[in-house]
PDB file of C-alpha atoms and ligand atoms in Angstrom:
ATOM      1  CA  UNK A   1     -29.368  43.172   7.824  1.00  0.00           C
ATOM      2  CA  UNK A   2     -28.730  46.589   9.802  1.00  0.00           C
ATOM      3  CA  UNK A   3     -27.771  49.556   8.273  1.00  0.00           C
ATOM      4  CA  UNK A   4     -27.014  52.728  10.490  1.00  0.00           C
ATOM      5  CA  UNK A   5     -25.647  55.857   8.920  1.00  0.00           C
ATOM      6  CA  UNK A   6     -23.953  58.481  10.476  1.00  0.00           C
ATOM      7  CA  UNK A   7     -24.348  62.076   8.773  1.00  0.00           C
ATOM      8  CA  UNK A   8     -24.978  65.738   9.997  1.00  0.00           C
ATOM      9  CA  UNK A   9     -27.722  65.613   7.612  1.00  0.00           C
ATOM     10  CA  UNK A  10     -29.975  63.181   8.705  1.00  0.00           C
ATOM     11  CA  UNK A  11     -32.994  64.467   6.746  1.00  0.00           C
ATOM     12  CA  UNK A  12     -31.361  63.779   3.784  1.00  0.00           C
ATOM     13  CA  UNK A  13     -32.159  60.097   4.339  1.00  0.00           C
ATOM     14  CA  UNK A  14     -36.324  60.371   5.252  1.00  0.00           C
ATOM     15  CA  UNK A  15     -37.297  60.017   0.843  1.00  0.00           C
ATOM     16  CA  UNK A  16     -35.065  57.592  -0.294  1.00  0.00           C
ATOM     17  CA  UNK A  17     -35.467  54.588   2.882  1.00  0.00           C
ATOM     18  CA  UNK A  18     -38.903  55.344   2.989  1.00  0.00           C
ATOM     19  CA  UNK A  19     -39.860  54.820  -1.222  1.00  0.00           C
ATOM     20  CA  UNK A  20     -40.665  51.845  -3.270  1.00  0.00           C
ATOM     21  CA  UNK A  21     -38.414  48.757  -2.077  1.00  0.00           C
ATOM     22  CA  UNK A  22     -36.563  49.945   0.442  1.00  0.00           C
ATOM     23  CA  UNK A  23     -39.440  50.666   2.465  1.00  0.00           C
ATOM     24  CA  UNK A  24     -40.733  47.757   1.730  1.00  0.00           C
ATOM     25  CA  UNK A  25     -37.476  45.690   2.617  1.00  0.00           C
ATOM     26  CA  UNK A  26     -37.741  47.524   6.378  1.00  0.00           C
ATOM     27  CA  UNK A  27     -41.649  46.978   6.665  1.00  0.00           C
ATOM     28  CA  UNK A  28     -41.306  43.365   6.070  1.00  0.00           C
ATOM     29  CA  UNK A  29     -38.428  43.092   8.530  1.00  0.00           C
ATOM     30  CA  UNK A  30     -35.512  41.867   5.828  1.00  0.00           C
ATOM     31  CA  UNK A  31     -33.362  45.007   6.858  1.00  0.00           C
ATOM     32  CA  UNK A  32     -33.967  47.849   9.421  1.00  0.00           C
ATOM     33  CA  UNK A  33     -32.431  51.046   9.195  1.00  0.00           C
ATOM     34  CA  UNK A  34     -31.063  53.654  11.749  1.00  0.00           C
ATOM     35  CA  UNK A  35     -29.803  57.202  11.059  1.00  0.00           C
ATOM     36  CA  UNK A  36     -28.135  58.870  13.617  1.00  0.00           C
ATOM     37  CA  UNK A  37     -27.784  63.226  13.466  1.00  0.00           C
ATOM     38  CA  UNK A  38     -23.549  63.418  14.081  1.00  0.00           C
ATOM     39  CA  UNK A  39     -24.544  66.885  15.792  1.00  0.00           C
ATOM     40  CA  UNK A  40     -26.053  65.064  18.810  1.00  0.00           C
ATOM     41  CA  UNK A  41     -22.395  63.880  20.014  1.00  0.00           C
ATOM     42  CA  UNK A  42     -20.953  66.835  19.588  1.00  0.00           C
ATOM     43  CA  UNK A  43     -19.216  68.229  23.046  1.00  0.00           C
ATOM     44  CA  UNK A  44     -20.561  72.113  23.178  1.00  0.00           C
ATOM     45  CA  UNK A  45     -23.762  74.055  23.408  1.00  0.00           C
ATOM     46  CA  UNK A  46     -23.264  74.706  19.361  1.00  0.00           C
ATOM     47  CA  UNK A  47     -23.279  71.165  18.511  1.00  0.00           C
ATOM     48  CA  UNK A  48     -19.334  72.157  16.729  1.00  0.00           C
ATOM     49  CA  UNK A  49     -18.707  68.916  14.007  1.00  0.00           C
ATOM     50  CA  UNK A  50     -15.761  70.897  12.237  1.00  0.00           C
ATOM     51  CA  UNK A  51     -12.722  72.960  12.670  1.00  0.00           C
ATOM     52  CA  UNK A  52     -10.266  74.689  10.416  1.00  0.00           C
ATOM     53  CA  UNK A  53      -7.517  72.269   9.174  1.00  0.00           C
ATOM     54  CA  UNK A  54      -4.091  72.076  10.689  1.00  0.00           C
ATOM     55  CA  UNK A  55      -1.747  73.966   8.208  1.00  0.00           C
ATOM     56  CA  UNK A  56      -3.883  76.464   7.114  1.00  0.00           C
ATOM     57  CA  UNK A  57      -6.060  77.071   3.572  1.00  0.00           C
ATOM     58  CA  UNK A  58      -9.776  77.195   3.227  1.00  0.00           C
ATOM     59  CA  UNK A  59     -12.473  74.791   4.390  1.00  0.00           C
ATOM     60  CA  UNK A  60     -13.071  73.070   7.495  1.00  0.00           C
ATOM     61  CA  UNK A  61     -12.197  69.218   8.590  1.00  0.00           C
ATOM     62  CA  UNK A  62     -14.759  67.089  10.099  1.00  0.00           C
ATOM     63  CA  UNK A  63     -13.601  67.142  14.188  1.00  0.00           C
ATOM     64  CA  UNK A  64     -12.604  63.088  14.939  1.00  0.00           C
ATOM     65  CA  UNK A  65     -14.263  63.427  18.637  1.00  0.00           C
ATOM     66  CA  UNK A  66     -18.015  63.389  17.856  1.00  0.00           C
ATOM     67  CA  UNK A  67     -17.596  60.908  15.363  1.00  0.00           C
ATOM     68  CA  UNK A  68     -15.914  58.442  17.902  1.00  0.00           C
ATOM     69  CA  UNK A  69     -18.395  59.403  20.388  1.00  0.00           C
ATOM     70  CA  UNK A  70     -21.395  58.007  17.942  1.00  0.00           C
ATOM     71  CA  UNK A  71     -19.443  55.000  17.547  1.00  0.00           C
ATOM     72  CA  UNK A  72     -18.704  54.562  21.186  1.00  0.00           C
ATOM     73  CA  UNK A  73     -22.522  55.540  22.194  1.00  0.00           C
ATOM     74  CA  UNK A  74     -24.326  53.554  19.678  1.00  0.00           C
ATOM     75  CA  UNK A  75     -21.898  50.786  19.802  1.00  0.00           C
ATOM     76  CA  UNK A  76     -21.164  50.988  16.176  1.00  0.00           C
ATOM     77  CA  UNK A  77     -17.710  49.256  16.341  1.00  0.00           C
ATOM     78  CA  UNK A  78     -19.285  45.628  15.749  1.00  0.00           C
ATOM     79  CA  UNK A  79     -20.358  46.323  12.530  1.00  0.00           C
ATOM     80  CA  UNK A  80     -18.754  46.667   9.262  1.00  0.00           C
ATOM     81  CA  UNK A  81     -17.666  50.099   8.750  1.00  0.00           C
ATOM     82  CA  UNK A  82     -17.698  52.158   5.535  1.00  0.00           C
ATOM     83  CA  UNK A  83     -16.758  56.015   4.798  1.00  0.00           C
ATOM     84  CA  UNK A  84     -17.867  57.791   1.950  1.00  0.00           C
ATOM     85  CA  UNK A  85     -14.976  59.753  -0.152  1.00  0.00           C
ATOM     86  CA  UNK A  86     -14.357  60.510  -3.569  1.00  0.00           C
ATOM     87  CA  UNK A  87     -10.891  58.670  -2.777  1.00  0.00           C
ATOM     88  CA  UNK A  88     -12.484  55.410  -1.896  1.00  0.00           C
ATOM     89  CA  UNK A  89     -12.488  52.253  -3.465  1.00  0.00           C
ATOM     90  CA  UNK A  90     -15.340  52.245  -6.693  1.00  0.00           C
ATOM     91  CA  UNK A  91     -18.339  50.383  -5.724  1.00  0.00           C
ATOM     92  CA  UNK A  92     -19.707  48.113  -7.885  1.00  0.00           C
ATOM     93  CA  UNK A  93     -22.178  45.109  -8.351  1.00  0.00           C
ATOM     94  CA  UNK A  94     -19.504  43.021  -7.028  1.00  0.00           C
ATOM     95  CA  UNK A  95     -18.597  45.045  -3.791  1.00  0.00           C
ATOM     96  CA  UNK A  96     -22.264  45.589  -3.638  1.00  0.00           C
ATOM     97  CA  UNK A  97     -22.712  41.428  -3.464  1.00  0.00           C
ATOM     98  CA  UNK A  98     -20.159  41.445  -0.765  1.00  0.00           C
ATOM     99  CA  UNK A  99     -21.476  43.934   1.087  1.00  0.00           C
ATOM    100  CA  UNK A 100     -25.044  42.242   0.917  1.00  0.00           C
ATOM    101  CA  UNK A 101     -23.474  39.415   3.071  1.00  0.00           C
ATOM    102  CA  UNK A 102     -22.678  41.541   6.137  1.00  0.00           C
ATOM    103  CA  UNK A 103     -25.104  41.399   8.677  1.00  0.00           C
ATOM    104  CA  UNK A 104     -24.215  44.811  10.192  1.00  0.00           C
ATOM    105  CA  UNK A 105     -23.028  47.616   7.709  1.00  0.00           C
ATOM    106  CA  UNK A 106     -22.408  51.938   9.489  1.00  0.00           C
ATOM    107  CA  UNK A 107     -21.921  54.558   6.585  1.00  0.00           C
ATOM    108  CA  UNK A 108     -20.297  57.169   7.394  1.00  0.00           C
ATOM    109  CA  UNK A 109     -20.494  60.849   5.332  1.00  0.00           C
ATOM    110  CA  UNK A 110     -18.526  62.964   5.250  1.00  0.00           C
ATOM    111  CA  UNK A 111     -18.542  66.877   4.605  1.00  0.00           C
ATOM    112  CA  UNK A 112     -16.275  69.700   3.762  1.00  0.00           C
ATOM    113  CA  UNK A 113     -12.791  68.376   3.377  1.00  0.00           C
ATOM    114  CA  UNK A 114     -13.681  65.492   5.142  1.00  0.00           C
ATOM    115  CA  UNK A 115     -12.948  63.853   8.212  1.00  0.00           C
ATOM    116  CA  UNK A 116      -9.883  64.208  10.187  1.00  0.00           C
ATOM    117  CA  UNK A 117      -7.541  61.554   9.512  1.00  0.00           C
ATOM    118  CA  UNK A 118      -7.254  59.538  12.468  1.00  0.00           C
ATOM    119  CA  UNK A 119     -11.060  58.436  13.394  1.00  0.00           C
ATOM    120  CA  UNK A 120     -11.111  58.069   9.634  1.00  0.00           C
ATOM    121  CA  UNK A 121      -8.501  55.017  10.132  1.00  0.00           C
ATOM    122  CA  UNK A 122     -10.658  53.979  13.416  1.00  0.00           C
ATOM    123  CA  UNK A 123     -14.023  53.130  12.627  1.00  0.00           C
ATOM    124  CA  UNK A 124     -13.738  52.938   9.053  1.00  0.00           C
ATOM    125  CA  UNK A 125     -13.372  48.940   7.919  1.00  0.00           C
ATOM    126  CA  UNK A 126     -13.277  50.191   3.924  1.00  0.00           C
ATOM    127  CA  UNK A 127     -13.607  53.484   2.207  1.00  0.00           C
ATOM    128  CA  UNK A 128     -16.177  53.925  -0.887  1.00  0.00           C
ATOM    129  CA  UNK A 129     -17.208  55.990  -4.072  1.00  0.00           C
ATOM    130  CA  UNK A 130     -19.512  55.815  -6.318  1.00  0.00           C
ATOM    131  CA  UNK A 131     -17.722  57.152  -9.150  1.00  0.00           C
ATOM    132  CA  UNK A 132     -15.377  60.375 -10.033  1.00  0.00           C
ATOM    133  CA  UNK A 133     -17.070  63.140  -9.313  1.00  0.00           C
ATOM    134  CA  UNK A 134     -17.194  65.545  -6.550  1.00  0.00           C
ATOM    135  CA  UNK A 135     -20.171  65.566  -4.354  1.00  0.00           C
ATOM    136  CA  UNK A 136     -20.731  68.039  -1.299  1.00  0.00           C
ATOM    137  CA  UNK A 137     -21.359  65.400   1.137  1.00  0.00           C
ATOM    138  CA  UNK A 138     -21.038  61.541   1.494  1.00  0.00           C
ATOM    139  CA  UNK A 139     -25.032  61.330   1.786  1.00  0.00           C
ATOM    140  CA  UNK A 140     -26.180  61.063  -2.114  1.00  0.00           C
ATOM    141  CA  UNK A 141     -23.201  58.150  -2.267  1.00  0.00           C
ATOM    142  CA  UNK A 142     -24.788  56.566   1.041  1.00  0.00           C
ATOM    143  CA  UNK A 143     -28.275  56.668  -0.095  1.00  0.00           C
ATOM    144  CA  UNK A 144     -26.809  54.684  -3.697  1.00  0.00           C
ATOM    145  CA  UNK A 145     -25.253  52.431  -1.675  1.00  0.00           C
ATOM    146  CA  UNK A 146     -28.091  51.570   0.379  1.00  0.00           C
ATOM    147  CA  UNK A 147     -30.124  50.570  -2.480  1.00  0.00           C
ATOM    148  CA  UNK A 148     -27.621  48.449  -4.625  1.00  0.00           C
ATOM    149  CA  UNK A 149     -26.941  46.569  -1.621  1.00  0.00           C
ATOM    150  CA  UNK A 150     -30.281  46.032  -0.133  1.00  0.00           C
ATOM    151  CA  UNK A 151     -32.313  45.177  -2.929  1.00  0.00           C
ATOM    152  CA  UNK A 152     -29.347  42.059  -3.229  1.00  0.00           C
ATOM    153  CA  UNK A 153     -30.397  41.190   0.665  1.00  0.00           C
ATOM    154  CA  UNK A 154     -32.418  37.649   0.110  1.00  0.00           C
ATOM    155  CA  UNK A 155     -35.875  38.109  -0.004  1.00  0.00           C
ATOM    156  CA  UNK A 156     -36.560  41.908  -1.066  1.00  0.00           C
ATOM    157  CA  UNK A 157     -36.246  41.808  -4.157  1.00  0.00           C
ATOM    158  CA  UNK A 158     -39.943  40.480  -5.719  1.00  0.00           C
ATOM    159  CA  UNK A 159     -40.561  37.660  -8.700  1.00  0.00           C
ATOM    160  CA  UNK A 160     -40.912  40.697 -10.901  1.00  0.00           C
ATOM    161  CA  UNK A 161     -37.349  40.863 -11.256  1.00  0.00           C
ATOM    162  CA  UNK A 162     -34.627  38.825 -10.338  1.00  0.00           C
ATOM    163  CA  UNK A 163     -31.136  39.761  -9.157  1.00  0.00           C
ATOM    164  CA  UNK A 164     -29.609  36.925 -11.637  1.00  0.00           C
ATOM    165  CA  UNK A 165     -31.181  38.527 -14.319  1.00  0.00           C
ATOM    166  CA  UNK A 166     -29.548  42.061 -13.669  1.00  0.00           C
ATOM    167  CA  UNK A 167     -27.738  44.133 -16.121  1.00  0.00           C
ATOM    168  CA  UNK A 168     -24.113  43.758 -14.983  1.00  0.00           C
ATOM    169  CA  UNK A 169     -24.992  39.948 -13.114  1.00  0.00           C
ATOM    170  CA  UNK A 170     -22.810  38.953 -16.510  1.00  0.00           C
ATOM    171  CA  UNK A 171     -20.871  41.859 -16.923  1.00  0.00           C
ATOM    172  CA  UNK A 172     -22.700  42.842 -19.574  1.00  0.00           C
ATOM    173  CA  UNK A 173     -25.586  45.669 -20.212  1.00  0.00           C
ATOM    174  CA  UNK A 174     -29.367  45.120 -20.470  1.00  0.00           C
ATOM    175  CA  UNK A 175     -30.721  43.994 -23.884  1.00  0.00           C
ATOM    176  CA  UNK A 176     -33.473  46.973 -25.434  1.00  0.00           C
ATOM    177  CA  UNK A 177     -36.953  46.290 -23.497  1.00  0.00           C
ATOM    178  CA  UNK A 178     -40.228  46.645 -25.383  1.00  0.00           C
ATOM    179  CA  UNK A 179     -43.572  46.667 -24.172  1.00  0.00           C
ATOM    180  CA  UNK A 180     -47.140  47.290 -26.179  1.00  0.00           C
ATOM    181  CA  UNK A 181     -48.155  48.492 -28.711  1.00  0.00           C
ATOM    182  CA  UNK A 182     -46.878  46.696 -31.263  1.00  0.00           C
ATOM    183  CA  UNK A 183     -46.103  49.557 -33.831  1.00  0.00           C
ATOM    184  CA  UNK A 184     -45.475  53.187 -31.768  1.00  0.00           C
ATOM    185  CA  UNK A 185     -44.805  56.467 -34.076  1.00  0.00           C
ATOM    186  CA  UNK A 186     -44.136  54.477 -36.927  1.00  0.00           C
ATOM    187  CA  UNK A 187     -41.831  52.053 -35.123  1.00  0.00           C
ATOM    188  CA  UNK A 188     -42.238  48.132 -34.911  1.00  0.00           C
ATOM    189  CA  UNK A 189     -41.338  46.064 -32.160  1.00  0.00           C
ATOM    190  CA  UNK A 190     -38.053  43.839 -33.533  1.00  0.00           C
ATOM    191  CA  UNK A 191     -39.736  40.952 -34.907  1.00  0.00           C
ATOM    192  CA  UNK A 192     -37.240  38.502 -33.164  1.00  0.00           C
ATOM    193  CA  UNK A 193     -39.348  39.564 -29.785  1.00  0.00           C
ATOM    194  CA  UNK A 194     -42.795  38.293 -31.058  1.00  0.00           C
ATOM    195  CA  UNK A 195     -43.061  35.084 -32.252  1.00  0.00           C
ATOM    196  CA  UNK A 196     -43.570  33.376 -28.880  1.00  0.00           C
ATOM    197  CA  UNK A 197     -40.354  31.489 -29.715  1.00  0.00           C
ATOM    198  CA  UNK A 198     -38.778  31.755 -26.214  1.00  0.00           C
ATOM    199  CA  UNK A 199     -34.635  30.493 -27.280  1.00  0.00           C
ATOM    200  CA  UNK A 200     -34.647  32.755 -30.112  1.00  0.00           C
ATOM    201  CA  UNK A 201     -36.070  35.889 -27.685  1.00  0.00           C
ATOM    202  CA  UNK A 202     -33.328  34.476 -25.292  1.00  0.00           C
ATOM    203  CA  UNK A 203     -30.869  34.630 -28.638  1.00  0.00           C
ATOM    204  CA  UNK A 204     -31.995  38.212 -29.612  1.00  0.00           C
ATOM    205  CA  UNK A 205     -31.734  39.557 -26.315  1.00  0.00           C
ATOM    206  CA  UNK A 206     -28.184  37.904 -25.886  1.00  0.00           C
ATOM    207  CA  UNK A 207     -26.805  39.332 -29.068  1.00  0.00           C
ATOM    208  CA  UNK A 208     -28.232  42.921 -28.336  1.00  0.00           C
ATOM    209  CA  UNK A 209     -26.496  43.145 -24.530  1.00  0.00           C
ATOM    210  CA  UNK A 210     -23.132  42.076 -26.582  1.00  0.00           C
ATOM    211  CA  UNK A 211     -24.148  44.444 -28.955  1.00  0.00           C
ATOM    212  CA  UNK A 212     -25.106  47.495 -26.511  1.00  0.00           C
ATOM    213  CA  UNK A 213     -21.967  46.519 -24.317  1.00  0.00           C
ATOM    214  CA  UNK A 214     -19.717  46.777 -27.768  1.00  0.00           C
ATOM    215  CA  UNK A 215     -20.791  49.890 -28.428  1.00  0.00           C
ATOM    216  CA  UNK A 216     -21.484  51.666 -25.188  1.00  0.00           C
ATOM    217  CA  UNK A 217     -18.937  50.280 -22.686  1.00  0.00           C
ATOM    218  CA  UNK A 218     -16.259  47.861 -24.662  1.00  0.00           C
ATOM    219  CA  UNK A 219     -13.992  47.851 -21.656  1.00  0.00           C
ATOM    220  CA  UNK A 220     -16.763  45.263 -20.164  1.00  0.00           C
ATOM    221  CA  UNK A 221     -15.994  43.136 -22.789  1.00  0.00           C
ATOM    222  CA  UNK A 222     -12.346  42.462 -21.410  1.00  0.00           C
ATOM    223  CA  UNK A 223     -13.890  40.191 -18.993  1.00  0.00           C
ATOM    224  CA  UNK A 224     -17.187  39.275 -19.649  1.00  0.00           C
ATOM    225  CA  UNK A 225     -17.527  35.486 -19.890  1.00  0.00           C
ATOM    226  CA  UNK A 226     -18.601  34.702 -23.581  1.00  0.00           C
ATOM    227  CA  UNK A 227     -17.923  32.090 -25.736  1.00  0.00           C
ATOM    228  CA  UNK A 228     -16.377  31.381 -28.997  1.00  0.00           C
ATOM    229  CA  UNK A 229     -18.994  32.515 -31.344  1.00  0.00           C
ATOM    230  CA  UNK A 230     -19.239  35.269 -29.124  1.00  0.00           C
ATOM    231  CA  UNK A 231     -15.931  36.544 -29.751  1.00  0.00           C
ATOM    232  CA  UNK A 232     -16.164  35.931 -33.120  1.00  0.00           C
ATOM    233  CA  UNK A 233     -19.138  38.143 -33.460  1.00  0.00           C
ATOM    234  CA  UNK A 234     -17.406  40.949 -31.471  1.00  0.00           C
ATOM    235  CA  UNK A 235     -14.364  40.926 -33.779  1.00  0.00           C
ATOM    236  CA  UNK A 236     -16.754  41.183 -36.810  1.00  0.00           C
ATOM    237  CA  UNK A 237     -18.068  44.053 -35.550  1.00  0.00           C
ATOM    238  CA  UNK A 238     -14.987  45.696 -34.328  1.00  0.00           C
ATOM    239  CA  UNK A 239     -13.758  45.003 -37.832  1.00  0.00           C
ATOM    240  CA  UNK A 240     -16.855  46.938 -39.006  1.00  0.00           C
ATOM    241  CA  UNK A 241     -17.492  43.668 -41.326  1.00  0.00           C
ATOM    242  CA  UNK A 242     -21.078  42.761 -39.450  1.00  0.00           C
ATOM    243  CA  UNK A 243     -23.030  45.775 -38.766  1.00  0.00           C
ATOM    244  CA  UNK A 244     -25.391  44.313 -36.118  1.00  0.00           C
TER     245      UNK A 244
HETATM  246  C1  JA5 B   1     -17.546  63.716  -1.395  1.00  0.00           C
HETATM  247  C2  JA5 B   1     -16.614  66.172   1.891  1.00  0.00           C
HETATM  248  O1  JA5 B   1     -18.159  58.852  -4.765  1.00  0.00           O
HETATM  249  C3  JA5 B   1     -18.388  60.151  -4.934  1.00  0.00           C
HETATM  250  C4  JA5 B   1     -18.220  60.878  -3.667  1.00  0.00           C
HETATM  251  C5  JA5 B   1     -17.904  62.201  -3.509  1.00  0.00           C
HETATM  252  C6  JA5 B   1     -17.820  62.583  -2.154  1.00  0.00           C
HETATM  253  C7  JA5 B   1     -18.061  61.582  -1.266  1.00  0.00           C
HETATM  254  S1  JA5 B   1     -18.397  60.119  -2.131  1.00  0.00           S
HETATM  255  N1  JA5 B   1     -17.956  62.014  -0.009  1.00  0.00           N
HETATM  256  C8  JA5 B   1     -17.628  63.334  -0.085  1.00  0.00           C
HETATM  257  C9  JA5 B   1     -17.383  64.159   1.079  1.00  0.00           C
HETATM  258  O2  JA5 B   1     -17.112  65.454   0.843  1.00  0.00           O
HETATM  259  O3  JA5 B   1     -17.385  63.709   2.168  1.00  0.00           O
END
């Protein structure tokens, strides 16, 4: 997979692509990634990316002619394009998984109000966020991007962890994870972890991601894929007649 990203902020990016698995991803040749400064196609001496918005009021739009020159120059249009905005579609593992399937993805980020409308509707295939908040740039939402859908690129991910195992590959959270000692400030490990009996760790762990979901994020639970007995446990507990 390719990944380019377009920002005026290209520094932004050096950390994050070149840490833990996503430098490893690009040293062992599963994905390479390219980030291009938006300043350097920009038409004048100042290297001007923004203007004052038709209309009037504060702030300053994102001018569309540098960003189509970037596209035209680095031949960007092939590839799957995606702009960063607090009014894009929510990512998630899903649209992550999709996203892991394209051989060829350009971010886009934006910054101040944004990018003028029209080259917005050009080069941009889909628009994302990663949740509802405001952010002063696209760049933090790019860089979270990056790593949901690259670790899920065949191959990058190690035998350490596996992305069928994930929190939210069932639409449910993770399970509690313990590791030694035994007993910490007075505190056992849950005795359904220890006895080497692998179905009933596989049973604990089960019952404590329903458990976790229930309690932290019950809207999961609308369509999570559980069976009867499943259900059954979940109205127990929502009738406050089970207690764990
Ligand atoms: C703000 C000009 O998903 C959260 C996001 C907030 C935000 C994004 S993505 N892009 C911008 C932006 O501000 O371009």
């Amino acid at each position: 997979m390719r990944i380019d990203v377009v920002t005026i902020f290209p520094g932004y990016f050096e950390a994050p692509l070149a840490t833990s698995m996503l430098a490893r991803a690009a040293s062992k040749g599963l994905v390479e990634f390219h980030v291009h400064d938006l300043r350097a196609f920009a038409a004048d001496r100042h290297r001007t990316v923004d203007d004052s918005p038709f209309g009037g009021g504060g702030g300053m739009v994102l001018k569309p002619e540098p960003v189509a020159a970037a596209w035209e120059a680095l031949d960007l249009g092939r590839g799957h394009g995606i702009y960063l905005t607090a009014d894009g579609r929510r990512l998630d593992q899903q649209t992550a998984a999709r996203l892991s399937l394209q051989p060829h993805l350009v971010l886009l980020c934006g910054h101040y109000k944004g990018l003028d409308e029209r080259v917005r509707r050009r080069v941009a295939d889909e628009e994302i966020s990663i949740g509802d908040y405001v952010l002063t740039g696209g760049e933090p939402a790019a860089a979270v991007l990056i790593d949901a859908v690259t670790r899920l690129v065949p191959g990058v991910l190690g035998n350490f962890s596996s992305a069928l195992e994930d929190s939210f590959h069932d639409d449910l959270l993770d399970c509690p994870w313990y590791t030694r000692p035994a007993e910490y400030a007075g505190e056992e490990v849950p005795p359904g972890l220890l006895g080497g009996d692998h179905e009933q760790v596989q049973a604990w762990r089960r019952r404590q991601a329903l458990r976790r979901t229930f309690e932290r994020r019950p809207d999961l639970l609308e369509t999570a894929q559980l069976d009867e007995s499943e259900r059954e446990l979940i109205d127990a507990w929502s009738r406050g007649s089970v207690n764990e």
